[in-house]
Tab-separated table of C-alpha atoms in Angstrom:
chain	number	residue	atom	x	y	z
A	1	MET	CA	13.027	16.087	-2.095
A	2	ALA	CA	15.371	13.113	-1.820
A	3	PRO	CA	19.025	13.500	-2.858
A	4	GLY	CA	19.503	12.965	-6.584
A	5	GLU	CA	15.780	13.230	-7.289
A	6	THR	CA	14.495	15.765	-9.807
A	7	SER	CA	11.255	17.703	-9.571
A	8	SER	CA	9.833	15.569	-12.390
A	9	LEU	CA	8.739	11.968	-11.953
A	10	GLN	CA	10.688	9.141	-13.563
A	11	LEU	CA	9.360	5.598	-13.890
A	12	PRO	CA	11.002	2.393	-15.150
A	13	SER	CA	10.544	1.938	-18.892
A	14	PHE	CA	9.071	-1.532	-18.303
A	15	LEU	CA	5.939	0.139	-16.884
A	16	HIS	CA	5.057	1.981	-20.094
A	17	GLY	CA	3.271	0.521	-23.112
A	18	THR	CA	0.250	-1.571	-23.919
A	19	TYR	CA	-0.982	-3.998	-21.305
A	20	ARG	CA	0.428	-6.972	-23.193
A	21	SER	CA	3.819	-5.373	-23.796
A	22	ILE	CA	4.132	-4.451	-20.123
A	23	GLN	CA	3.234	-8.011	-19.177
A	24	GLN	CA	6.188	-9.210	-21.218
A	25	LYS	CA	8.595	-6.550	-19.965
A	26	THR	CA	7.677	-6.927	-16.309
A	27	ARG	CA	8.136	-10.692	-16.495
A	28	MET	CA	11.605	-10.200	-17.950
A	29	GLU	CA	12.357	-7.671	-15.205
A	30	GLY	CA	11.216	-10.105	-12.531
A	31	LEU	CA	13.496	-12.800	-13.919
A	32	ARG	CA	16.385	-10.315	-14.069
A	33	CYS	CA	15.792	-9.394	-10.428
A	34	ALA	CA	15.656	-13.065	-9.451
A	35	GLU	CA	18.956	-13.800	-11.176
A	36	GLN	CA	20.703	-10.973	-9.346
A	37	TYR	CA	19.080	-11.885	-6.028
A	38	LYS	CA	20.298	-15.480	-6.364
A	39	LYS	CA	23.860	-14.243	-6.886
A	40	ASP	CA	24.287	-11.776	-4.042
A	41	GLY	CA	20.965	-11.228	-2.290
A	42	VAL	CA	20.268	-7.774	-3.738
A	43	PHE	CA	18.128	-6.413	-6.547
A	44	PRO	CA	19.287	-4.484	-9.606
A	45	ALA	CA	17.989	-0.985	-10.276
A	46	PRO	CA	15.834	-0.647	-13.411
A	47	SER	CA	18.033	-0.508	-16.498
A	48	GLN	CA	16.159	2.427	-18.028
A	49	MET	CA	14.174	5.231	-16.421
A	50	LEU	CA	11.934	7.561	-18.417
A	51	GLU	CA	10.517	10.916	-17.435
A	52	VAL	CA	6.738	11.063	-17.146
A	53	ARG	CA	5.418	13.953	-19.204
A	54	LEU	CA	3.191	16.463	-17.469
A	55	ASP	CA	0.252	15.527	-19.698
A	56	ASP	CA	0.633	11.787	-19.015
A	57	VAL	CA	-1.613	9.947	-16.554
A	58	VAL	CA	-0.250	7.148	-14.365
A	59	LEU	CA	-2.592	4.193	-13.796
A	60	THR	CA	-2.252	2.976	-10.223
A	61	HIS	CA	-5.002	0.340	-10.055
A	62	GLY	CA	-6.179	-2.294	-12.519
A	63	VAL	CA	-9.825	-1.330	-11.994
A	64	ALA	CA	-9.218	1.905	-13.927
A	65	ASP	CA	-7.348	0.175	-16.764
A	66	PHE	CA	-10.059	-0.461	-19.347
A	67	GLN	CA	-8.117	0.307	-22.554
A	68	HIS	CA	-5.453	-2.379	-22.667
A	69	GLU	CA	-4.276	-1.465	-26.154
A	70	ARG	CA	-3.522	2.105	-25.116
A	71	PRO	CA	0.190	2.761	-24.417
A	72	VAL	CA	0.220	4.340	-20.936
A	73	TRP	CA	2.044	4.196	-17.629
A	74	ARG	CA	0.806	1.249	-15.560
A	75	LEU	CA	2.370	1.520	-12.107
A	76	TYR	CA	0.138	-1.177	-10.652
A	77	MET	CA	1.857	-3.766	-12.862
A	78	VAL	CA	4.875	-3.768	-10.574
A	79	SER	CA	2.940	-6.716	-9.152
A	80	ASP	CA	3.801	-8.654	-12.321
A	81	VAL	CA	7.502	-8.098	-11.649
A	82	MET	CA	7.071	-9.513	-8.173
A	83	SER	CA	5.056	-12.491	-9.417
A	84	ALA	CA	7.801	-13.427	-11.865
A	85	LEU	CA	10.388	-12.904	-9.135
A	86	TRP	CA	8.599	-15.230	-6.724
A	87	GLU	CA	8.099	-17.821	-9.450
A	88	ALA	CA	11.818	-17.832	-10.255
A	89	LEU	CA	12.733	-18.035	-6.557
A	90	ASP	CA	10.271	-20.770	-5.659
A	91	SER	CA	12.706	-22.297	-3.179
A	92	GLN	CA	13.074	-18.994	-1.313
A	93	ASN	CA	10.888	-17.650	1.495
A	94	SER	CA	8.428	-15.452	-0.404
A	95	ILE	CA	7.790	-13.188	2.594
A	96	VAL	CA	11.501	-12.475	3.042
A	97	VAL	CA	11.871	-11.785	-0.687
A	98	ARG	CA	8.785	-9.560	-0.727
A	99	ASP	CA	10.032	-7.529	2.228
A	100	ALA	CA	13.508	-7.190	0.716
A	101	TYR	CA	12.064	-6.057	-2.620
A	102	GLU	CA	9.882	-3.472	-0.918
A	103	ALA	CA	12.706	-2.148	1.267
A	104	PHE	CA	14.966	-1.667	-1.762
A	105	PHE	CA	12.498	-0.092	-4.188
A	106	ARG	CA	10.733	2.003	-1.563
A	107	GLU	CA	13.846	4.193	-1.794
A	108	MET	CA	12.752	5.257	-5.293
A	109	ALA	CA	9.793	7.531	-5.998
A	110	TRP	CA	7.850	4.987	-8.054
A	111	GLY	CA	8.439	2.195	-5.539
A	112	ALA	CA	7.468	4.405	-2.623
A	113	LEU	CA	4.154	5.222	-4.262
A	114	TYR	CA	3.467	1.663	-5.392
A	115	PHE	CA	3.888	0.137	-1.925
A	116	ALA	CA	1.913	2.915	-0.238
A	117	LEU	CA	-0.984	2.270	-2.610
A	118	GLU	CA	-0.743	-1.512	-2.778
A	119	GLN	CA	-0.632	-1.942	1.021
A	120	MET	CA	0.505	-5.522	0.601
A	121	GLY	CA	1.606	-7.818	3.377
A	122	PRO	CA	1.473	-6.548	6.958
A	123	VAL	CA	-0.213	-3.154	7.208
A	124	SER	CA	1.035	-2.585	10.737
A	125	ALA	CA	1.617	0.831	12.248
A	126	PRO	CA	5.430	0.655	11.770
A	127	ARG	CA	5.172	-0.641	8.180
A	128	THR	CA	2.584	1.969	7.235
A	129	ALA	CA	4.759	4.685	8.756
A	130	GLN	CA	7.663	3.583	6.567
A	131	ARG	CA	5.481	3.580	3.458
A	132	LEU	CA	3.981	7.000	4.098
A	133	GLN	CA	7.345	8.509	5.000
A	134	ALA	CA	8.771	7.186	1.723
A	135	VAL	CA	6.017	8.891	-0.273
A	136	LEU	CA	6.552	12.108	1.657
A	137	ARG	CA	10.264	12.084	0.798
A	138	PHE	CA	9.377	12.042	-2.901
A	139	TRP	CA	6.370	14.343	-2.671
A	140	GLU	CA	7.598	16.951	-5.155
A	141	PRO	CA	8.233	14.643	-8.136
A	142	LEU	CA	5.166	12.538	-7.340
A	143	GLN	CA	2.869	15.542	-7.363
A	144	SER	CA	4.062	16.604	-10.835
A	145	VAL	CA	1.683	14.206	-12.640
A	146	ARG	CA	-1.926	13.008	-12.512
A	147	TYR	CA	-3.177	9.568	-11.538
A	148	LEU	CA	-6.030	7.137	-12.060
A	149	PHE	CA	-6.956	5.009	-9.060
A	150	LYS	CA	-10.214	3.070	-8.675
A	151	THR	CA	-12.644	5.436	-10.386
A	152	LEU	CA	-12.867	5.249	-14.172
A	153	GLY	CA	-11.964	8.445	-15.959
A	154	THR	CA	-11.337	10.513	-12.818
A	155	GLU	CA	-7.843	11.990	-12.845
A	156	LEU	CA	-6.442	12.640	-9.384
A	157	SER	CA	-3.742	14.854	-7.961
A	158	LEU	CA	-1.267	13.209	-5.591
A	159	GLU	CA	-3.197	14.699	-2.667
A	160	ASP	CA	-6.472	13.198	-3.894
A	161	LEU	CA	-4.775	9.875	-4.627
A	162	MET	CA	-3.343	9.599	-1.123
A	163	LYS	CA	-6.643	10.644	0.404
A	164	ALA	CA	-8.438	7.942	-1.581
A	165	SER	CA	-5.931	5.222	-0.711
A	166	SER	CA	-4.743	6.218	2.769
A	167	GLY	CA	-7.610	8.266	4.152
A	168	TRP	CA	-8.060	5.576	6.803
A	169	ALA	CA	-4.543	6.292	8.108
A	170	MET	CA	-5.250	10.003	8.424
A	171	ASP	CA	-8.632	9.391	10.085
A	172	ALA	CA	-7.151	6.944	12.589
A	173	TRP	CA	-3.890	8.726	13.373
A	174	CYS	CA	-4.522	12.401	12.556
A	175	PRO	CA	-8.305	12.871	12.842
A	176	VAL	CA	-8.239	16.681	12.643
A	177	GLY	CA	-9.174	17.295	9.009
A	178	GLU	CA	-8.488	20.998	8.511
A	179	ALA	CA	-4.812	20.587	7.603
A	180	SER	CA	-3.535	19.629	4.147
A	181	VAL	CA	-3.303	15.991	3.109
A	182	ARG	CA	0.480	16.196	3.178
A	183	SER	CA	0.521	17.646	6.696
A	184	ARG	CA	-1.906	15.038	8.003
A	185	LEU	CA	0.136	12.228	6.448
A	186	GLU	CA	3.273	13.608	8.087
A	187	VAL	CA	1.597	13.648	11.490
A	188	ALA	CA	0.033	10.204	10.989
A	189	ALA	CA	3.345	8.663	9.900
A	190	GLU	CA	5.199	10.192	12.844
A	191	ARG	CA	2.612	8.918	15.326
A	192	MET	CA	2.582	5.450	13.764
A	193	ALA	CA	6.369	5.219	13.854
A	194	ARG	CA	6.512	5.720	17.634
A	195	ALA	CA	3.153	4.184	18.583
A	196	THR	CA	2.775	2.046	21.677
A	197	ARG	CA	0.276	-0.793	21.821
A	198	GLU	CA	-2.146	1.515	23.637
A	199	ASP	CA	-1.712	4.183	20.933
A	200	CYS	CA	-2.632	1.573	18.334
A	201	ILE	CA	-5.700	0.520	20.302
A	202	GLU	CA	-6.905	4.126	20.465
A	203	ALA	CA	-6.409	4.474	16.695
A	204	ILE	CA	-8.338	1.229	16.181
A	205	PHE	CA	-11.211	2.612	18.275
A	206	ARG	CA	-11.342	5.699	16.042
A	207	GLN	CA	-11.664	3.505	12.948
A	208	MET	CA	-14.026	0.876	14.336
A	209	PRO	CA	-17.197	2.807	13.354
A	210	GLN	CA	-16.021	2.801	9.729
A	211	ALA	CA	-15.212	-0.901	9.902
A	212	LEU	CA	-18.601	-1.706	11.422
A	213	ALA	CA	-20.351	0.327	8.729
A	214	HIS	CA	-18.618	-1.612	5.935
A	215	ALA	CA	-18.399	-5.077	7.471
A	216	GLY	CA	-21.572	-6.330	5.846
A	217	LYS	CA	-24.205	-8.288	7.707
A	218	LEU	CA	-22.949	-9.198	11.181
A	219	LYS	CA	-24.957	-11.463	13.478
A	220	HIS	CA	-23.892	-9.718	16.702
A	221	PRO	CA	-23.505	-6.024	15.772
A	222	GLN	CA	-24.423	-4.628	19.197
A	223	VAL	CA	-21.841	-6.734	21.002
A	224	LEU	CA	-19.169	-5.954	18.412
A	225	ALA	CA	-19.872	-2.216	18.634
A	226	ASP	CA	-19.309	-2.168	22.407
A	227	PRO	CA	-15.916	-0.481	23.120
A	228	ALA	CA	-15.523	-2.590	26.268
A	229	TYR	CA	-15.879	-5.768	24.215
A	230	GLN	CA	-13.467	-4.462	21.589
A	231	ARG	CA	-10.867	-3.583	24.237
A	232	GLU	CA	-11.241	-6.985	25.892
A	233	ARG	CA	-10.743	-8.815	22.607
A	234	LEU	CA	-7.833	-6.629	21.487
A	235	ALA	CA	-6.102	-7.331	24.804
A	236	THR	CA	-6.201	-11.067	24.079
A	237	LEU	CA	-4.572	-10.846	20.654
A	238	ASP	CA	-1.097	-12.319	20.557
A	239	PRO	CA	1.680	-9.996	19.310
A	240	ARG	CA	1.673	-11.441	15.793
A	241	PHE	CA	-2.042	-10.873	15.212
A	242	PHE	CA	-2.034	-7.523	16.963
A	243	GLU	CA	0.806	-6.395	14.695
A	244	ARG	CA	-1.352	-7.247	11.707
A	245	VAL	CA	-4.096	-4.821	12.749
A	246	SER	CA	-2.014	-2.218	14.605
A	247	GLY	CA	-2.124	0.261	11.717
A	248	ALA	CA	-5.945	0.438	12.076
A	249	ARG	CA	-6.623	-0.064	8.370
A	250	THR	CA	-10.353	-0.430	7.843
A	251	GLY	CA	-10.031	-3.683	5.903
A	252	ASP	CA	-7.983	-5.311	8.666
A	253	LEU	CA	-10.518	-4.235	11.284
A	254	ILE	CA	-13.331	-5.729	9.192
A	255	TRP	CA	-11.329	-8.979	9.198
A	256	LEU	CA	-11.212	-8.783	12.998
A	257	LEU	CA	-14.928	-8.091	13.316
A	258	VAL	CA	-15.907	-10.969	11.034
A	259	ASN	CA	-13.741	-13.368	13.059
A	260	TRP	CA	-15.144	-12.124	16.350
A	261	ASP	CA	-18.689	-12.388	15.000
A	262	HIS	CA	-18.029	-15.997	13.974
A	263	GLU	CA	-16.613	-16.848	17.398
A	264	LEU	CA	-19.642	-15.289	19.118
A	265	GLY	CA	-21.849	-17.554	17.049
A	266	LEU	CA	-20.016	-20.606	18.355
A	267	GLN	CA	-20.597	-19.762	21.996
């Protein structure tokens, strides 16, 4: 447990209420963050934190939010804070601001969980390691409540939530499934943090069957499924594009496959 953190979960007060009220509060919070960032390049901590009761459920994805008039915790609406922040800082580099916001709020339990689930921006091996390690630091308070993710009405433990959102990371970087979710995430994060390019390629190979299975209708599936072809194409990726897929997230590998399939069609 991180220093100063209690065994119960606390979330910013602007994330609790009806959908409309949170929209208003998160916009105000985004503007407040922008004002502070303009002054000295840092973000203010939330002005009020509230403890999440054990019988509360935290909504982590908009798909599961089908009762907008119900006052609940809506963690996924941190995105509204960031939208207002970017709007107010329209002259700033949005990527720099996004990365700075994540780095600051990832040091809080709610921010750690939000960025691990949202998987925004680069989902590289180093970035994913940082996100998973942040969640692991706050594991005790985060596991004190229940969550809704993408399935309506299905309440999840923290373990189930991380399996649903980051199962790809465990499959690619810690494929032995007998250990607990927490243990597998620890191993995956450690391996990602020190991964070489070849380590990333091996993790990508482990996830390619999943990507191929979910890539939709490809015109050249046999070529794309050939490990020799995959290795050849991965070797030609420049560092910037390789970084983008180095975490081996299934969605990023599907993006690769679709691009390769298109290029094969042009030959």
